[in-house]
Short mmCIF file of C-alpha atoms in Angstrom, two decimals:
data_model
loop_
_atom_site.label_atom_id
_atom_site.label_comp_id
_atom_site.label_asym_id
_atom_site.label_seq_id
_atom_site.Cartn_x
_atom_site.Cartn_y
_atom_site.Cartn_z
CA GLY A 6 46.63 -28.79 23.03
CA ILE A 7 49.87 -30.56 22.99
CA ASP A 8 52.32 -30.04 19.86
CA TYR A 9 55.37 -31.88 19.37
CA ALA A 10 57.84 -31.47 16.65
CA PHE A 11 61.13 -32.93 15.80
CA VAL A 12 63.23 -30.47 13.48
CA PRO A 13 66.26 -31.21 11.95
CA TYR A 14 68.60 -28.22 12.07
CA GLY A 15 71.80 -30.00 9.94
CA ASP A 16 75.48 -28.89 11.31
CA LEU A 17 73.53 -28.26 15.10
CA GLY A 18 71.34 -31.45 15.32
CA VAL A 19 68.55 -32.00 15.89
CA SER A 20 66.19 -30.34 18.05
CA HIS A 21 62.60 -30.88 19.81
CA ARG A 22 59.58 -28.28 20.29
CA ILE A 23 57.18 -28.85 22.15
CA SER A 24 53.96 -26.62 22.27
CA LEU A 25 51.28 -26.44 25.15
CA ASN A 26 48.31 -24.47 24.09
CA VAL A 27 46.13 -23.33 26.92
CA LYS A 28 42.93 -21.42 26.18
CA PHE A 29 42.34 -18.24 29.34
CA GLY A 30 38.96 -16.50 29.45
CA ARG A 31 37.01 -15.99 26.75
CA THR A 32 37.11 -15.34 23.05
CA LEU A 33 36.44 -12.28 21.27
CA GLN A 34 33.44 -13.23 20.08
CA GLU A 35 32.22 -14.51 23.08
CA GLU A 36 33.26 -11.57 25.15
CA GLU A 37 30.95 -9.45 22.94
CA GLU A 38 27.75 -12.02 22.98
CA ILE A 39 27.80 -11.21 26.43
CA LEU A 40 28.20 -7.71 25.73
CA LYS A 41 25.20 -7.49 23.82
CA LYS A 42 23.25 -9.82 26.16
CA MET A 43 23.97 -7.12 28.76
CA GLU A 44 23.37 -4.05 26.96
CA THR A 45 20.08 -5.60 26.17
CA LYS A 46 19.92 -6.60 29.93
CA LEU A 47 20.00 -3.22 30.61
CA LYS A 48 17.40 -1.49 28.07
CA GLU A 49 15.00 -3.72 29.36
CA ARG A 50 15.64 -2.59 33.18
CA GLU A 51 16.05 0.73 32.20
CA LYS A 52 12.45 0.48 30.26
CA THR A 53 10.76 -1.11 33.14
CA LEU A 54 12.41 1.94 35.25
CA ILE A 55 10.35 4.29 32.73
CA ASP A 56 7.52 2.53 32.85
CA LYS A 57 7.43 2.84 36.18
CA TYR A 58 8.10 6.32 36.82
CA LYS A 59 5.26 7.39 34.02
CA GLU A 60 3.07 5.11 35.88
CA GLN A 61 4.45 5.95 39.53
CA ALA A 62 3.81 9.88 38.45
CA LYS A 63 0.16 9.49 36.72
CA LEU A 64 -0.65 8.32 40.23
CA ASN A 65 0.46 11.36 41.65
CA ILE A 66 -1.07 13.14 39.57
CA GLU A 67 -4.80 12.02 40.58
CA GLN A 68 -4.22 12.10 43.95
CA SER A 69 -2.62 15.88 43.45
CA LYS A 70 0.79 15.09 44.81
CA PHE A 71 2.57 17.10 41.94
CA SER A 72 5.81 17.81 43.21
CA GLU A 73 6.18 13.76 43.52
CA ALA A 74 4.91 13.62 39.69
CA LYS A 75 7.38 16.05 39.10
CA ILE A 76 10.11 14.89 40.25
CA ASN A 77 9.09 11.39 38.83
CA LEU A 78 9.09 12.65 34.90
CA SER A 79 12.22 14.38 35.73
CA LYS A 80 13.63 10.99 36.13
CA VAL A 81 12.42 9.97 33.13
CA LEU A 82 13.59 12.55 31.24
CA ALA A 83 17.03 11.75 33.07
CA MET A 84 16.72 7.82 31.16
CA ASN A 85 15.03 9.36 28.23
CA GLU A 86 15.53 13.43 26.97
CA LYS A 87 13.35 12.67 23.89
CA ASP A 88 10.46 10.77 25.50
CA LEU A 89 7.80 13.25 24.52
CA GLU A 90 4.84 11.67 26.86
CA ALA A 91 7.27 12.61 29.69
CA ILE A 92 8.26 15.81 28.60
CA GLU A 93 4.17 17.01 28.17
CA SER A 94 3.34 15.49 31.07
CA LEU A 95 5.74 18.00 33.23
CA LYS A 96 4.49 21.26 31.19
CA SER A 97 1.08 20.53 32.58
CA VAL A 98 2.09 19.15 35.99
CA ASP A 99 4.47 22.42 36.74
CA ALA A 100 1.55 24.41 35.33
CA ILE A 101 -0.45 23.27 37.39
CA LEU A 102 2.51 23.82 40.45
CA GLU A 103 2.75 27.50 39.69
CA GLN A 104 -0.72 27.73 39.73
CA LYS A 105 -1.14 26.48 42.93
CA GLN A 106 2.16 28.57 44.22
CA LYS A 107 0.09 31.56 43.05
CA GLU A 108 -2.68 31.03 44.44
CA GLU A 109 -1.05 30.08 48.01
CA ASP A 110 0.67 34.07 47.15
CA ASN A 111 -2.65 35.10 46.16
CA LYS A 112 -4.14 33.76 50.31
CA THR A 113 -0.87 35.16 51.69
CA TYR A 114 -1.38 38.47 49.81
CA PHE A 115 -5.04 38.46 51.14
CA LYS A 116 -4.43 37.82 54.30
CA LYS A 117 -2.33 39.93 55.71
CA GLY A 118 -3.94 42.88 53.10
CA LEU A 119 -6.77 42.05 55.24
CA GLU A 120 -5.45 42.14 58.70
CA LEU A 121 -4.17 45.06 57.73
CA TYR A 122 -7.03 46.70 56.54
CA ASN A 123 -8.76 46.01 60.03
CA SER A 124 -5.70 47.60 61.60
CA ASN A 125 -6.97 50.61 59.57
CA LYS A 126 -3.20 50.38 57.99
CA LEU A 127 -5.13 51.05 54.90
CA GLU A 128 -2.39 52.96 52.54
CA GLU A 129 -0.47 49.22 53.24
CA ALA A 130 -3.00 47.03 52.53
CA LEU A 131 -4.22 48.84 49.26
CA ALA A 132 -0.43 47.93 48.59
CA GLU A 133 -1.65 44.76 49.38
CA PHE A 134 -4.54 44.06 48.11
CA ARG A 135 -2.74 44.98 44.96
CA LYS A 136 -0.76 42.55 44.73
CA ILE A 137 -2.68 39.63 44.15
CA ASP A 138 -3.45 38.13 40.78
CA LEU A 139 -7.25 37.30 39.88
CA PRO A 140 -9.77 38.97 39.28
CA ASP A 141 -12.54 38.74 41.81
CA GLU A 142 -15.30 40.70 42.83
CA GLN A 143 -14.35 40.62 46.74
CA ILE A 144 -11.16 41.73 45.80
CA ASN A 145 -11.88 44.64 43.80
CA SER A 146 -14.77 45.92 46.52
CA TYR A 147 -11.55 46.14 49.47
CA ILE A 148 -9.34 47.89 46.68
CA LYS A 149 -12.07 50.29 46.25
CA ASP A 150 -13.39 51.29 49.30
CA LEU A 151 -9.84 51.06 50.25
CA GLN A 152 -8.97 53.59 47.83
CA ASN A 153 -11.99 55.80 49.15
CA LYS A 154 -11.41 55.48 52.48
CA ILE A 155 -7.95 56.97 52.08
CA LYS A 156 -9.20 59.43 50.08
CA ILE A 157 -11.29 60.80 52.96
CA THR A 158 -8.71 60.37 55.18
CA ASN A 159 -6.74 62.34 53.63
CA ASP A 160 -9.24 64.84 53.48
CA LYS A 161 -10.17 65.03 56.71
CA ARG A 162 -5.92 65.59 57.62
CA GLU A 163 -6.77 68.16 55.26
CA ALA A 164 -9.75 69.60 56.61
CA LYS A 165 -8.10 69.20 59.85
CA LYS A 166 -4.83 70.99 58.90
CA CYS A 167 -6.94 73.63 57.53
CA TYR A 168 -8.45 74.40 60.86
CA GLU A 169 -5.02 74.17 63.25
CA ASP A 170 -4.09 76.78 61.00
CA GLY A 171 -6.96 78.92 60.97
CA ILE A 172 -6.91 79.13 64.73
CA SER A 173 -3.17 78.89 64.50
CA LEU A 174 -3.87 82.66 62.55
CA TYR A 175 -6.89 83.24 64.76
CA ASN A 176 -4.98 83.13 67.90
CA LYS A 177 -2.70 85.90 66.30
CA ASN A 178 -4.99 87.93 65.65
CA GLU A 179 -4.02 87.77 62.14
CA LEU A 180 -7.58 87.38 60.66
#
């Protein structure tokens, strides 16, 4: 807007005042409204992303892709750390991943133990079989068999040593 004023100043004379008011940008109220709209859109977008990651995690779990499910659930919790559904799902996925790792470790121990057993490295095979973390009849039978073979091997070593000592004493005429 434009304002004009004719102002007398006594002995100083008169003054003409002209002012021009120009509005640049928005008012504070308009800025606050825009900010609220942006926050609302951001929250909606975040909810959409959370829902997307949850849905993807469920699909990953159905497909037994537990590592991918963990990643998607972690993304959900990065956006909303109090999401109880995601927390519980992540606990379940972690338990499954831990069990799968345990199974892989057990397979590795069993395979290595069997190789050592077949190579007649009985003590080492027994150590590998004992690392296996589940009660299994086949594993227990290998362990018992190994313990018996180790005992027999030790008995044979002792018998051989006694025999050799006896021969040595005989040859020295000390018998």
